[in-house]
Short mmCIF file of C-alpha atoms and ligand atoms in Angstrom, two decimals:
data_model
loop_
_atom_site.label_atom_id
_atom_site.label_comp_id
_atom_site.label_asym_id
_atom_site.label_seq_id
_atom_site.Cartn_x
_atom_site.Cartn_y
_atom_site.Cartn_z
CA MET W 1 -0.01 -0.03 -0.06
CA THR W 2 1.26 3.58 -0.73
CA PRO W 3 1.56 5.63 2.28
CA LEU W 4 -1.67 7.47 3.50
CA PRO W 5 -1.73 10.85 1.75
CA TYR W 6 -1.76 14.27 3.83
CA THR W 7 -3.75 17.40 3.60
CA ARG W 8 -3.99 20.50 5.38
CA LEU W 9 -6.22 20.88 8.65
CA GLY W 10 -8.79 23.35 7.68
CA ARG W 11 -7.04 26.53 6.72
CA THR W 12 -4.12 25.91 8.93
CA GLY W 13 -0.62 25.03 7.56
CA LEU W 14 -0.61 21.62 9.71
CA GLN W 15 -0.44 18.65 7.58
CA VAL W 16 -2.50 15.58 8.58
CA SER W 17 -3.01 12.17 7.35
CA ARG W 18 -6.35 11.66 5.24
CA LEU W 19 -7.25 8.84 7.99
CA ALA W 20 -7.02 9.70 11.53
CA LEU W 21 -6.90 7.06 14.34
CA GLY W 22 -9.27 6.99 17.08
CA THR W 23 -8.36 5.75 20.27
CA MET W 24 -11.39 5.31 22.53
CA GLN W 25 -11.18 1.67 22.31
CA PHE W 26 -7.92 1.56 24.06
CA GLY W 27 -7.88 0.04 27.51
CA TRP W 28 -11.81 -0.62 26.95
CA THR W 29 -12.36 -2.94 24.06
CA ALA W 30 -8.54 -3.26 22.99
CA ASP W 31 -5.95 -4.14 25.55
CA ARG W 32 -2.69 -2.31 25.96
CA ALA W 33 -0.51 -4.73 23.84
CA THR W 34 -3.28 -4.71 20.98
CA SER W 35 -3.52 -0.96 21.29
CA PHE W 36 0.32 -0.64 20.76
CA ALA W 37 0.03 -2.92 17.75
CA VAL W 38 -2.72 -0.71 16.11
CA LEU W 39 -0.76 2.04 16.82
CA ASP W 40 2.22 0.81 15.36
CA ALA W 41 0.53 -0.41 12.09
CA TYR W 42 -1.35 3.01 11.60
CA ARG W 43 2.55 4.81 12.15
CA GLU W 44 4.00 2.28 9.65
CA ALA W 45 1.23 3.25 6.98
CA GLY W 46 2.03 6.91 7.40
CA GLY W 47 -0.70 8.08 9.78
CA ASN W 48 -0.22 10.93 12.23
CA LEU W 49 -3.44 12.07 13.62
CA LEU W 50 -4.25 10.41 16.73
CA ASP W 51 -7.56 11.27 18.55
CA THR W 52 -8.20 10.70 22.21
CA ALA W 53 -10.33 12.24 25.16
CA ASP W 54 -9.65 12.75 28.85
CA ILE W 55 -12.90 10.83 29.47
CA TYR W 56 -11.95 7.60 27.50
CA SER W 57 -13.27 5.00 28.66
CA ARG W 58 -15.01 6.44 31.83
CA TRP W 59 -18.34 4.79 30.91
CA ALA W 60 -16.66 1.26 31.19
CA ASP W 61 -17.06 -0.67 34.31
CA GLY W 62 -13.70 -0.14 36.31
CA ASN W 63 -12.36 2.64 33.94
CA GLU W 64 -11.77 6.01 35.79
CA GLY W 65 -11.15 7.73 32.48
CA GLY W 66 -7.72 8.93 31.45
CA VAL W 67 -6.72 5.55 30.28
CA SER W 68 -6.84 5.95 26.47
CA GLU W 69 -4.51 9.08 27.32
CA GLU W 70 -2.18 7.02 29.43
CA ILE W 71 -1.97 4.11 26.84
CA LEU W 72 -1.03 6.66 24.19
CA GLY W 73 1.56 8.49 26.24
CA ALA W 74 3.17 5.10 26.88
CA TRP W 75 3.27 4.18 23.37
CA LEU W 76 4.55 7.71 22.37
CA ALA W 77 7.21 7.46 24.86
CA GLU W 78 8.52 3.71 24.11
CA ARG W 79 8.55 4.47 20.36
CA GLY W 80 10.20 7.82 20.80
CA CYS W 81 7.84 9.20 17.92
CA ARG W 82 6.00 11.94 19.50
CA ASN W 83 7.23 14.77 17.16
CA GLU W 84 6.05 12.49 14.11
CA MET W 85 2.42 12.63 15.52
CA VAL W 86 -0.35 15.16 15.76
CA VAL W 87 -1.71 14.46 19.18
CA ALA W 88 -5.60 15.56 19.78
CA THR W 89 -7.36 15.35 22.80
CA LYS W 90 -10.63 16.71 24.31
CA VAL W 91 -11.91 18.46 27.45
CA ARG W 92 -15.67 18.88 28.57
CA GLY W 93 -16.70 15.44 29.99
CA ARG W 94 -17.02 14.81 33.73
CA MET W 95 -13.83 13.68 35.28
CA GLY W 96 -14.52 13.72 38.87
CA GLU W 97 -17.46 14.20 41.57
CA GLY W 98 -17.02 18.00 42.22
CA PRO W 99 -18.92 20.79 40.34
CA ASN W 100 -15.93 22.02 38.60
CA ASP W 101 -14.63 18.58 37.47
CA GLU W 102 -16.52 19.11 34.06
CA GLY W 103 -17.37 21.62 31.62
CA LEU W 104 -15.73 24.14 29.72
CA SER W 105 -14.97 27.13 32.50
CA ARG W 106 -11.41 28.43 32.70
CA SER W 107 -11.31 26.62 35.94
CA HIS W 108 -12.08 23.21 34.54
CA ILE W 109 -9.93 23.77 31.26
CA LEU W 110 -6.82 24.93 33.03
CA ASP W 111 -7.05 21.74 35.39
CA ALA W 112 -7.85 19.43 32.78
CA VAL W 113 -5.19 20.33 30.47
CA ASP W 114 -2.40 19.59 32.95
CA ALA W 115 -4.05 16.33 33.69
CA SER W 116 -4.14 15.32 29.99
CA LEU W 117 -0.44 16.52 29.31
CA ARG W 118 0.81 14.65 32.49
CA ARG W 119 -1.21 11.31 31.23
CA LEU W 120 0.22 11.65 27.64
CA GLY W 121 3.57 12.55 29.07
CA VAL W 122 3.99 15.42 26.64
CA ASP W 123 4.69 19.14 27.05
CA HIS W 124 2.02 20.34 24.38
CA LEU W 125 -0.92 19.13 22.59
CA ASP W 126 -1.29 19.52 19.10
CA LEU W 127 -4.86 19.84 18.98
CA TYR W 128 -7.01 20.49 22.06
CA GLN W 129 -10.85 19.98 21.42
CA THR W 130 -13.94 20.99 23.47
CA HIS W 131 -15.66 17.68 23.56
CA PHE W 132 -19.36 18.86 23.40
CA PHE W 133 -21.27 21.94 24.09
CA ASP W 134 -21.39 23.72 27.63
CA ALA W 135 -24.44 25.75 28.06
CA ASN W 136 -23.22 26.57 31.35
CA THR W 137 -20.26 28.66 30.10
CA PRO W 138 -20.08 31.65 27.99
CA ILE W 139 -18.24 31.20 24.86
CA ASP W 140 -15.74 33.92 25.34
CA GLU W 141 -14.51 32.38 28.62
CA THR W 142 -13.93 29.26 27.11
CA LEU W 143 -12.20 30.71 24.06
CA ARG W 144 -10.20 33.04 26.44
CA ALA W 145 -9.14 29.85 28.45
CA LEU W 146 -8.13 28.07 25.22
CA ASP W 147 -6.24 31.21 23.70
CA ASP W 148 -3.96 31.40 26.94
CA LEU W 149 -3.03 27.63 26.57
CA VAL W 150 -1.98 28.34 22.71
CA ARG W 151 -0.10 31.45 23.98
CA VAL W 152 1.86 29.68 26.50
CA GLY W 153 2.54 26.85 24.08
CA LYS W 154 0.48 24.04 26.07
CA VAL W 155 -1.57 23.96 22.89
CA ARG W 156 -0.99 24.42 19.19
CA TYR W 157 -4.38 24.50 17.56
CA ILE W 158 -7.92 24.23 19.05
CA GLY W 159 -10.85 22.46 17.69
CA CYS W 160 -14.54 21.64 18.64
CA SER W 161 -16.71 18.68 18.56
CA ASN W 162 -20.60 18.08 18.55
CA TYR W 163 -21.21 21.81 18.38
CA PRO W 164 -24.20 22.98 16.73
CA ALA W 165 -23.72 25.27 13.61
CA TRP W 166 -24.91 28.62 15.86
CA ARG W 167 -22.41 27.83 18.49
CA LEU W 168 -19.60 27.10 16.05
CA VAL W 169 -20.33 30.49 14.28
CA GLU W 170 -20.74 32.32 17.54
CA SER W 171 -17.20 30.78 18.68
CA LEU W 172 -15.78 32.07 15.35
CA TRP W 173 -17.39 35.50 15.84
CA THR W 174 -15.94 35.87 19.39
CA SER W 175 -12.36 34.71 18.55
CA ASP W 176 -12.43 37.31 15.84
CA LYS W 177 -14.02 40.16 18.11
CA HIS W 178 -11.62 39.53 20.69
CA ASP W 179 -8.54 38.43 18.70
CA LEU W 180 -8.55 34.90 20.23
CA ALA W 181 -7.45 31.72 19.14
CA ARG W 182 -9.90 30.40 16.39
CA PHE W 183 -11.37 26.76 16.21
CA ALA W 184 -9.37 25.10 13.56
CA CYS W 185 -11.64 22.08 13.11
CA LEU W 186 -14.99 20.47 13.86
CA GLN W 187 -15.21 16.91 15.07
CA PRO W 188 -18.67 16.17 14.05
CA HIS W 189 -20.59 12.53 14.18
CA TYR W 190 -20.97 11.90 10.46
CA ASN W 191 -21.29 8.90 8.17
CA LEU W 192 -23.53 7.17 5.56
CA ALA W 193 -25.89 6.24 8.31
CA HIS W 194 -26.03 9.50 10.07
CA ARG W 195 -26.04 12.44 7.74
CA SER W 196 -28.50 15.01 8.67
CA GLU W 197 -26.73 16.19 12.01
CA PHE W 198 -23.92 17.45 9.89
CA GLU W 199 -25.12 18.31 6.42
CA ARG W 200 -28.30 20.27 7.51
CA GLU W 201 -25.99 23.50 8.47
CA LEU W 202 -22.88 22.53 9.70
CA ALA W 203 -21.21 21.46 6.46
CA ASP W 204 -21.75 24.98 4.83
CA VAL W 205 -20.29 26.45 7.96
CA CYS W 206 -17.21 24.42 7.72
CA GLU W 207 -16.85 25.01 3.99
CA ARG W 208 -17.61 28.78 4.24
CA TYR W 209 -14.98 29.58 6.96
CA GLY W 210 -12.18 27.15 6.45
CA ILE W 211 -13.02 24.75 9.34
CA GLY W 212 -11.31 21.37 9.03
CA VAL W 213 -13.58 18.34 9.37
CA ILE W 214 -12.75 15.25 11.15
CA PRO W 215 -15.85 12.92 11.31
CA TYR W 216 -16.24 10.32 14.21
CA SER W 217 -17.67 7.13 13.84
CA PRO W 218 -17.16 7.01 10.10
CA LEU W 219 -18.27 3.35 10.11
CA ALA W 220 -21.29 3.95 12.32
CA GLY W 221 -19.41 1.90 15.32
CA GLY W 222 -19.21 -1.01 12.82
CA PHE W 223 -22.46 -1.27 11.13
CA LEU W 224 -21.17 0.10 7.67
CA THR W 225 -18.55 -2.88 7.59
CA GLY W 226 -21.69 -5.09 6.87
CA LYS W 227 -21.50 -7.55 9.71
CA TYR W 228 -24.81 -6.70 11.30
CA ARG W 229 -27.44 -8.55 9.14
CA ALA W 230 -30.98 -9.33 9.66
CA ASN W 231 -31.38 -12.93 10.55
CA ALA W 232 -27.72 -13.02 11.34
CA ASP W 233 -25.90 -13.55 14.71
CA LEU W 234 -25.07 -10.65 16.50
CA PRO W 235 -21.31 -9.93 16.10
CA ASP W 236 -19.28 -9.96 19.23
CA GLY W 237 -18.16 -6.59 21.07
CA ALA W 238 -19.18 -4.32 23.94
CA ARG W 239 -21.09 -2.11 21.43
CA ALA W 240 -22.73 -4.59 19.22
CA GLN W 241 -26.10 -4.67 20.77
CA ARG W 242 -26.61 -0.89 20.60
CA ILE W 243 -25.44 -0.61 16.91
CA HIS W 244 -27.87 -3.32 15.91
CA ASP W 245 -30.55 -1.66 17.66
CA ARG W 246 -29.69 1.64 16.29
CA TYR W 247 -29.10 0.83 12.80
CA LEU W 248 -30.48 -2.25 11.73
CA ASP W 249 -33.95 -1.35 10.43
CA ASP W 250 -35.44 -1.02 6.91
CA ARG W 251 -33.29 2.11 5.79
CA GLY W 252 -30.29 0.64 7.36
CA ILE W 253 -30.61 -2.73 5.64
CA ALA W 254 -31.25 -0.94 2.22
CA LEU W 255 -27.94 0.93 2.91
CA ILE W 256 -25.92 -2.16 3.38
CA GLU W 257 -27.56 -3.71 0.16
CA ALA W 258 -26.23 -0.39 -1.71
CA LEU W 259 -23.05 -0.95 -0.16
CA ASP W 260 -22.60 -4.62 -1.02
CA GLU W 261 -23.36 -3.58 -4.64
CA VAL W 262 -20.93 -0.54 -4.64
CA ALA W 263 -18.04 -2.75 -2.83
CA ALA W 264 -18.32 -5.51 -5.46
CA ALA W 265 -18.30 -3.11 -8.45
CA HIS W 266 -14.80 -1.68 -7.17
CA ALA W 267 -13.66 -5.01 -6.15
CA THR W 268 -13.34 -3.71 -2.55
CA THR W 269 -14.67 -4.24 1.06
CA LEU W 270 -17.93 -2.42 2.55
CA PRO W 271 -15.98 -0.45 5.12
CA ARG W 272 -13.60 0.94 2.54
CA ALA W 273 -16.42 1.96 0.30
CA ALA W 274 -18.21 3.76 3.32
CA LEU W 275 -15.08 5.73 4.11
CA ALA W 276 -14.24 6.57 0.37
CA TRP W 277 -17.73 8.09 0.19
CA LEU W 278 -16.79 10.48 3.21
CA LEU W 279 -13.48 11.07 1.67
CA ALA W 280 -14.96 12.11 -1.61
CA ARG W 281 -16.81 15.03 0.11
CA PRO W 282 -14.54 18.18 -0.41
CA VAL W 283 -15.40 19.47 3.01
CA VAL W 284 -14.03 16.22 4.82
CA THR W 285 -10.51 16.40 5.95
CA ALA W 286 -9.85 12.88 7.75
CA PRO W 287 -12.30 10.45 9.05
CA ILE W 288 -11.48 9.22 12.84
CA VAL W 289 -11.50 5.28 12.33
CA GLY W 290 -11.70 3.06 15.29
CA ALA W 291 -9.97 -0.37 15.01
CA ASN W 292 -9.85 -3.24 17.66
CA THR W 293 -7.38 -5.09 16.07
CA VAL W 294 -4.41 -4.67 13.43
CA ALA W 295 -6.58 -6.81 10.91
CA GLN W 296 -9.50 -4.50 11.17
CA LEU W 297 -7.23 -1.53 10.58
CA ALA W 298 -5.25 -2.92 7.73
CA ASP W 299 -8.91 -3.45 6.22
CA LEU W 300 -9.56 0.09 6.50
CA LEU W 301 -6.31 2.05 5.44
CA PRO W 302 -6.54 1.51 1.70
CA ALA W 303 -9.76 3.54 1.58
CA THR W 304 -7.76 6.49 0.66
CA GLU W 305 -6.60 4.71 -2.41
CA LEU W 306 -10.33 4.10 -3.54
CA THR W 307 -12.04 6.38 -5.80
CA LEU W 308 -15.69 5.75 -6.32
CA THR W 309 -17.44 6.31 -9.54
CA GLU W 310 -19.90 9.20 -9.79
CA GLU W 311 -22.47 6.47 -10.23
CA ALA W 312 -21.68 4.87 -6.99
CA ILE W 313 -21.69 8.00 -5.14
CA GLN W 314 -25.14 8.63 -6.18
CA ARG W 315 -26.48 5.42 -5.37
CA LEU W 316 -25.01 5.74 -1.84
CA ASP W 317 -26.20 9.47 -1.59
CA GLU W 318 -29.85 8.39 -2.74
CA VAL W 319 -30.13 5.36 -0.55
CA SER W 320 -28.85 7.40 2.29
CA ALA W 321 -30.66 10.57 1.46
CA TRP W 322 -32.49 12.47 4.72
CA ARG W 323 -33.69 15.72 3.15
CA GLU W 324 -37.41 16.01 1.98
CA ALA W 325 -37.63 16.61 -1.73
N1 LIG M 401 -16.30 13.26 19.37
C1 LIG M 401 -16.92 12.54 19.97
O1 LIG M 401 -17.99 12.58 20.57
C2 LIG M 401 -16.78 11.08 19.33
C3 LIG M 401 -17.59 10.07 19.85
C4 LIG M 401 -17.22 8.83 19.18
C5 LIG M 401 -16.00 8.59 18.72
N2 LIG M 401 -15.02 9.54 18.71
C6 LIG M 401 -13.76 9.31 18.15
O2 LIG M 401 -13.95 8.61 16.85
C7 LIG M 401 -13.16 7.51 17.06
C8 LIG M 401 -13.79 6.34 15.99
O3 LIG M 401 -15.10 6.17 16.56
P1 LIG M 401 -15.83 4.80 16.46
O4 LIG M 401 -15.27 3.79 17.22
O5 LIG M 401 -17.25 4.89 16.71
O6 LIG M 401 -15.72 4.62 14.71
P2 LIG M 401 -16.18 3.62 13.90
O7 LIG M 401 -14.83 3.80 12.58
O8 LIG M 401 -17.51 4.12 13.19
O9 LIG M 401 -16.39 2.30 14.28
C9 LIG M 401 -15.08 1.34 14.72
C10 LIG M 401 -15.49 0.05 15.16
O10 LIG M 401 -16.00 -0.58 13.85
C11 LIG M 401 -15.61 -1.76 13.97
N3 LIG M 401 -14.70 -2.31 12.97
C12 LIG M 401 -13.60 -1.34 12.48
N4 LIG M 401 -13.02 -1.75 11.33
C13 LIG M 401 -13.54 -2.75 11.11
C14 LIG M 401 -13.43 -4.02 9.83
N5 LIG M 401 -12.39 -3.75 9.26
N6 LIG M 401 -13.94 -4.98 10.02
C15 LIG M 401 -14.80 -5.28 10.85
N7 LIG M 401 -15.50 -4.24 11.93
C16 LIG M 401 -14.58 -3.27 11.75
C17 LIG M 401 -14.69 -2.01 15.35
O11 LIG M 401 -15.67 -2.65 16.27
P3 LIG M 401 -16.02 -4.23 16.60
O12 LIG M 401 -14.82 -4.81 16.75
O13 LIG M 401 -16.68 -3.88 18.04
O14 LIG M 401 -17.01 -4.48 15.78
C18 LIG M 401 -14.21 -0.56 15.43
O15 LIG M 401 -14.25 -0.44 17.13
C19 LIG M 401 -13.20 6.97 18.34
O16 LIG M 401 -11.85 6.33 18.80
C20 LIG M 401 -12.67 8.52 19.05
O17 LIG M 401 -11.53 8.68 18.82
C21 LIG M 401 -15.49 10.47 19.07
#
């Protein structure tokens, strides 16, 4: 396989690979040794954009959060490759029981960044993202705190995730008005089975203002790999029942049938076809793939070499359409 191609993150000068690697599964559904192996395979393929979050995976029994950052930090140290990598993490989720142990206040951000730097074993973050909207904190307070982190060198770029379009525009306006660091990218939930949230308004905002787009769950948590089928056994995995119940309806079944056809016509696999559909959208910078094994990752990486025909894109557009005619 040829190495992953690179592109700019939004309008910044930062070069990132066209597939990012998500690390939510590290220390949850992938143990440390497997996580290291997945990271090694991604790096060997030329990948440089690693996405984590302080809260990963606090929802799992016995997991206090911070585990994904710790595993990633241990790998960076052991391989001595920190400077090759674009390390992205997030702040916002609850990390303790106190009233200020979550959110996007100045107080929590300044505490959380030091905790993330410590767990990752690095002196700066390449990208620091607000994980989701905090209605209790004024946007200028959040941006001022993030701007301070950029100015002291703890953070190089800032981004946001799960923001509604109006909040993203309000953020850009606030940065402009007060001369503060500006969100370079958005991390939205976006894939063939979940289009409207991003496409309704956010896509236009990102295009218009040069915001990089790094979609999460690009395979709908594994649904778009085609392993969830009607009348078939549920695949193994901690998320399997939830994914089955969420996507395997008439619409989901029709989507998988279309992906079957498109994958066959291009002599490729379903997840590659699903990723190639995202990669073909000019607004998309780099989908963030999750992989529990090296084999899963190896199956996904060639997606950047796949160009779908216009006919195939149209077929997938139509079967997953959400706008009313
Ligand atoms: N900002 C946010 O709010 C947010 C939310 C969610 C995720 N994220 C980020 O996005 C990343 C990716 O999210 P995601 O895990 O939902 O992504 P995804 O790419 O939609 O799903 C990944 C899952 O699909 C399955 N899979 C992957 N490749 C496969 C293959 N070749 N064959 C069969 N199954 C395969 C695996 O699950 P099984 O082995 O269990 O089937 C894998 O864990 C996360 O790690 C995290 O960094 C961010």
